[in-house]
Amino acid sequence: VGAEKERTALLVGIDYFSTRQYNKGIKHLEKLLKKCESHHDFCAVELFLARCYHRIGATNKAIELYEDMIRRDPLRATAWSNLGYIYIDLGDSKRALDCLSKAVQADPENPHAFVNMAVALINVGGYDYALSYALKALELKNNMIEASNAVTICYMAMKDYESAERYYKISVRNGAN
């Protein structure tokens, strides 16, 4: 997507994703994928394509795309994190934790990788560990609702109700309902 025209086309695909027009996004991004001129552009298009497929329930196709990205670039933290998120959805905690561990290692500044790791750890009852990942996500992005929600859940599970209430209020202040 090297030229300005193709970059604008990528923004159209992202807009389809952000406005939940996933099927339109898939059609648009599939065409755009064939025009990619660089590895970076190819990965950007493939990332949103995978996200669209995941949102319409085409999980296997999304997994295939993320695995393709990872084969080409094993340090692509967003692909690892999103793949881990899919495995959380599928209830495959072992695969989720493996992917998310790689995401956190690949990019220790990615708050989404940390919050996804926290959620995976919550799912297996690892509240102490989950708390540290959720707090790190909040440190990286202090208005991240998912992270403050995860912190709240951890404190509730650990029966620290005062801290849970404090982070619940943070979630509400950040837009949770």
Coordinates of C-alpha atoms in Angstrom, one line a residue:
V1 CA 0.0 0.0 0.0
G2 CA 3.0 2.2 -0.7
A3 CA 1.4 5.1 -2.5
E4 CA -0.8 7.7 -0.9
K5 CA -3.8 6.3 -2.7
E6 CA -3.3 2.9 -1.3
R7 CA -2.8 4.3 2.2
T8 CA -6.1 6.1 1.9
A9 CA -7.6 2.8 0.8
L10 CA -6.3 1.2 4.0
L11 CA -8.0 3.9 6.1
V12 CA -11.2 3.0 4.3
G13 CA -10.8 -0.6 5.4
I14 CA -10.0 0.4 8.9
D15 CA -13.1 2.6 8.9
Y16 CA -15.2 -0.4 7.8
F17 CA -13.8 -2.3 10.8
S18 CA -14.4 0.5 13.3
T19 CA -18.0 1.0 12.1
R20 CA -18.7 -2.7 12.3
Q21 CA -19.1 -3.2 8.6
Y22 CA -17.0 -6.3 8.7
N23 CA -18.1 -7.9 5.4
K24 CA -17.5 -4.7 3.5
G25 CA -14.1 -4.5 5.2
I26 CA -13.2 -8.0 4.2
K27 CA -14.1 -7.4 0.6
H28 CA -12.2 -4.2 0.5
L29 CA -9.1 -5.4 2.4
E30 CA -8.9 -8.6 0.4
K31 CA -8.6 -6.5 -2.8
L32 CA -6.1 -4.2 -1.1
L33 CA -3.9 -7.1 0.1
K34 CA -3.1 -7.9 -3.5
K35 CA -1.7 -4.3 -4.0
C36 CA 0.6 -4.2 -1.0
E37 CA 4.1 -3.2 -1.9
S38 CA 5.9 -3.6 1.4
H39 CA 6.0 -6.1 4.2
H40 CA 4.8 -3.4 6.6
D41 CA 1.8 -2.5 4.5
F42 CA 0.9 -6.1 3.9
C43 CA 0.9 -6.7 7.7
A44 CA -1.2 -3.7 8.3
V45 CA -3.9 -4.8 5.8
E46 CA -3.7 -8.4 7.0
L47 CA -4.1 -7.3 10.6
F48 CA -7.4 -5.6 10.0
L49 CA -8.5 -8.3 7.7
A50 CA -8.0 -10.9 10.5
R51 CA -9.9 -8.7 12.9
C52 CA -12.8 -8.5 10.5
Y53 CA -12.9 -12.2 10.1
H54 CA -12.8 -12.8 13.8
R55 CA -15.7 -10.4 14.4
I56 CA -17.9 -12.2 11.9
G57 CA -17.1 -15.6 13.5
A58 CA -14.7 -16.9 10.9
T59 CA -12.2 -17.8 13.6
N60 CA -10.2 -20.3 11.6
K61 CA -9.6 -17.7 8.9
A62 CA -8.5 -15.1 11.5
I63 CA -6.2 -17.6 13.1
E64 CA -4.7 -18.5 9.7
L65 CA -4.0 -14.8 9.0
Y66 CA -2.4 -14.1 12.4
E67 CA -0.2 -17.2 12.1
D68 CA 0.8 -16.1 8.6
M69 CA 1.8 -12.7 10.1
I70 CA 3.8 -14.4 12.9
R71 CA 5.6 -16.7 10.5
R72 CA 6.8 -13.7 8.5
D73 CA 7.6 -11.6 11.6
P74 CA 7.8 -13.6 14.9
L75 CA 8.1 -10.3 16.8
R76 CA 4.8 -8.9 15.7
A77 CA 3.3 -8.4 19.2
T78 CA -0.1 -7.3 17.9
A79 CA -0.6 -10.5 16.0
W80 CA 0.5 -12.6 19.0
S81 CA -1.9 -10.6 21.3
N82 CA -4.8 -10.8 18.9
L83 CA -4.2 -14.5 18.4
G84 CA -4.1 -15.0 22.2
Y85 CA -7.4 -13.1 22.5
I86 CA -9.0 -15.5 20.0
Y87 CA -7.7 -18.5 22.1
I88 CA -9.2 -16.8 25.2
D89 CA -12.6 -16.7 23.3
L90 CA -12.2 -20.4 22.4
G91 CA -11.4 -21.3 26.0
D92 CA -8.0 -22.6 25.1
S93 CA -6.0 -21.1 28.0
K94 CA -2.8 -22.9 27.3
R95 CA -2.5 -21.5 23.8
A96 CA -3.8 -18.1 24.9
L97 CA -1.1 -17.8 27.6
D98 CA 1.6 -19.0 25.2
C99 CA 0.7 -16.4 22.6
L100 CA 0.2 -13.6 25.1
S101 CA 3.6 -14.4 26.7
K102 CA 5.2 -13.9 23.3
A103 CA 3.2 -10.7 22.7
V104 CA 4.4 -9.2 26.0
Q105 CA 8.0 -10.3 25.3
A106 CA 7.9 -8.9 21.8
D107 CA 6.5 -5.5 22.9
P108 CA 6.7 -4.7 26.6
E109 CA 5.0 -1.3 25.8
N110 CA 1.8 -2.8 24.3
P111 CA -1.0 -2.3 26.9
H112 CA -3.4 -4.6 24.9
A113 CA -0.9 -7.5 25.2
F114 CA -0.8 -7.0 29.0
V115 CA -4.5 -6.7 29.5
N116 CA -5.1 -9.8 27.3
M117 CA -2.6 -11.7 29.4
A118 CA -4.4 -10.5 32.6
V119 CA -7.7 -11.8 31.2
A120 CA -6.2 -15.2 30.3
L121 CA -4.7 -15.5 33.8
I122 CA -8.0 -14.5 35.4
N123 CA -9.6 -17.3 33.4
V124 CA -7.3 -19.9 35.0
G125 CA -7.6 -18.4 38.5
G126 CA -4.2 -16.7 38.5
Y127 CA -5.4 -13.5 40.1
D128 CA -2.1 -12.4 41.7
Y129 CA -0.3 -12.7 38.3
A130 CA -3.3 -11.3 36.4
L131 CA -3.2 -8.2 38.7
S132 CA 0.4 -7.4 37.9
Y133 CA -0.3 -7.6 34.1
A134 CA -3.5 -5.5 34.4
L135 CA -1.8 -2.9 36.5
K136 CA 1.0 -2.8 33.9
A137 CA -1.5 -2.2 31.2
L138 CA -3.0 0.7 33.2
E139 CA 0.5 2.1 33.7
L140 CA 1.0 2.0 29.9
K141 CA -2.5 3.4 29.1
N142 CA -4.2 4.9 32.1
N143 CA -7.7 5.2 30.6
M144 CA -7.9 1.6 29.4
I145 CA -11.3 0.3 30.6
E146 CA -10.4 -3.3 30.0
A147 CA -7.4 -3.0 32.3
S148 CA -9.2 -1.3 35.1
N149 CA -12.0 -3.9 34.8
A150 CA -9.4 -6.6 35.1
V151 CA -7.8 -5.0 38.1
T152 CA -11.3 -4.8 39.7
I153 CA -12.0 -8.5 39.1
C154 CA -8.6 -9.5 40.5
Y155 CA -9.2 -7.5 43.7
M156 CA -12.7 -8.8 44.1
A157 CA -11.4 -12.4 43.7
M158 CA -8.7 -11.6 46.2
K159 CA -11.3 -10.2 48.6
D160 CA -9.7 -6.7 48.6
Y161 CA -13.0 -4.9 48.3
E162 CA -11.7 -1.5 49.0
S163 CA -9.2 -1.7 46.1
A164 CA -11.8 -3.3 43.9
E165 CA -14.1 -0.4 44.5
R166 CA -11.4 2.2 43.8
Y167 CA -10.6 0.5 40.4
Y168 CA -14.3 0.1 39.6
K169 CA -14.7 3.9 40.0
I170 CA -11.7 4.3 37.6
S171 CA -13.5 2.1 35.1
V172 CA -16.7 4.1 35.3
R173 CA -14.7 7.4 35.0
N174 CA -13.1 6.0 31.9
G175 CA -16.4 5.2 30.3
A176 CA -17.5 1.7 31.5
N177 CA -21.1 1.3 32.3

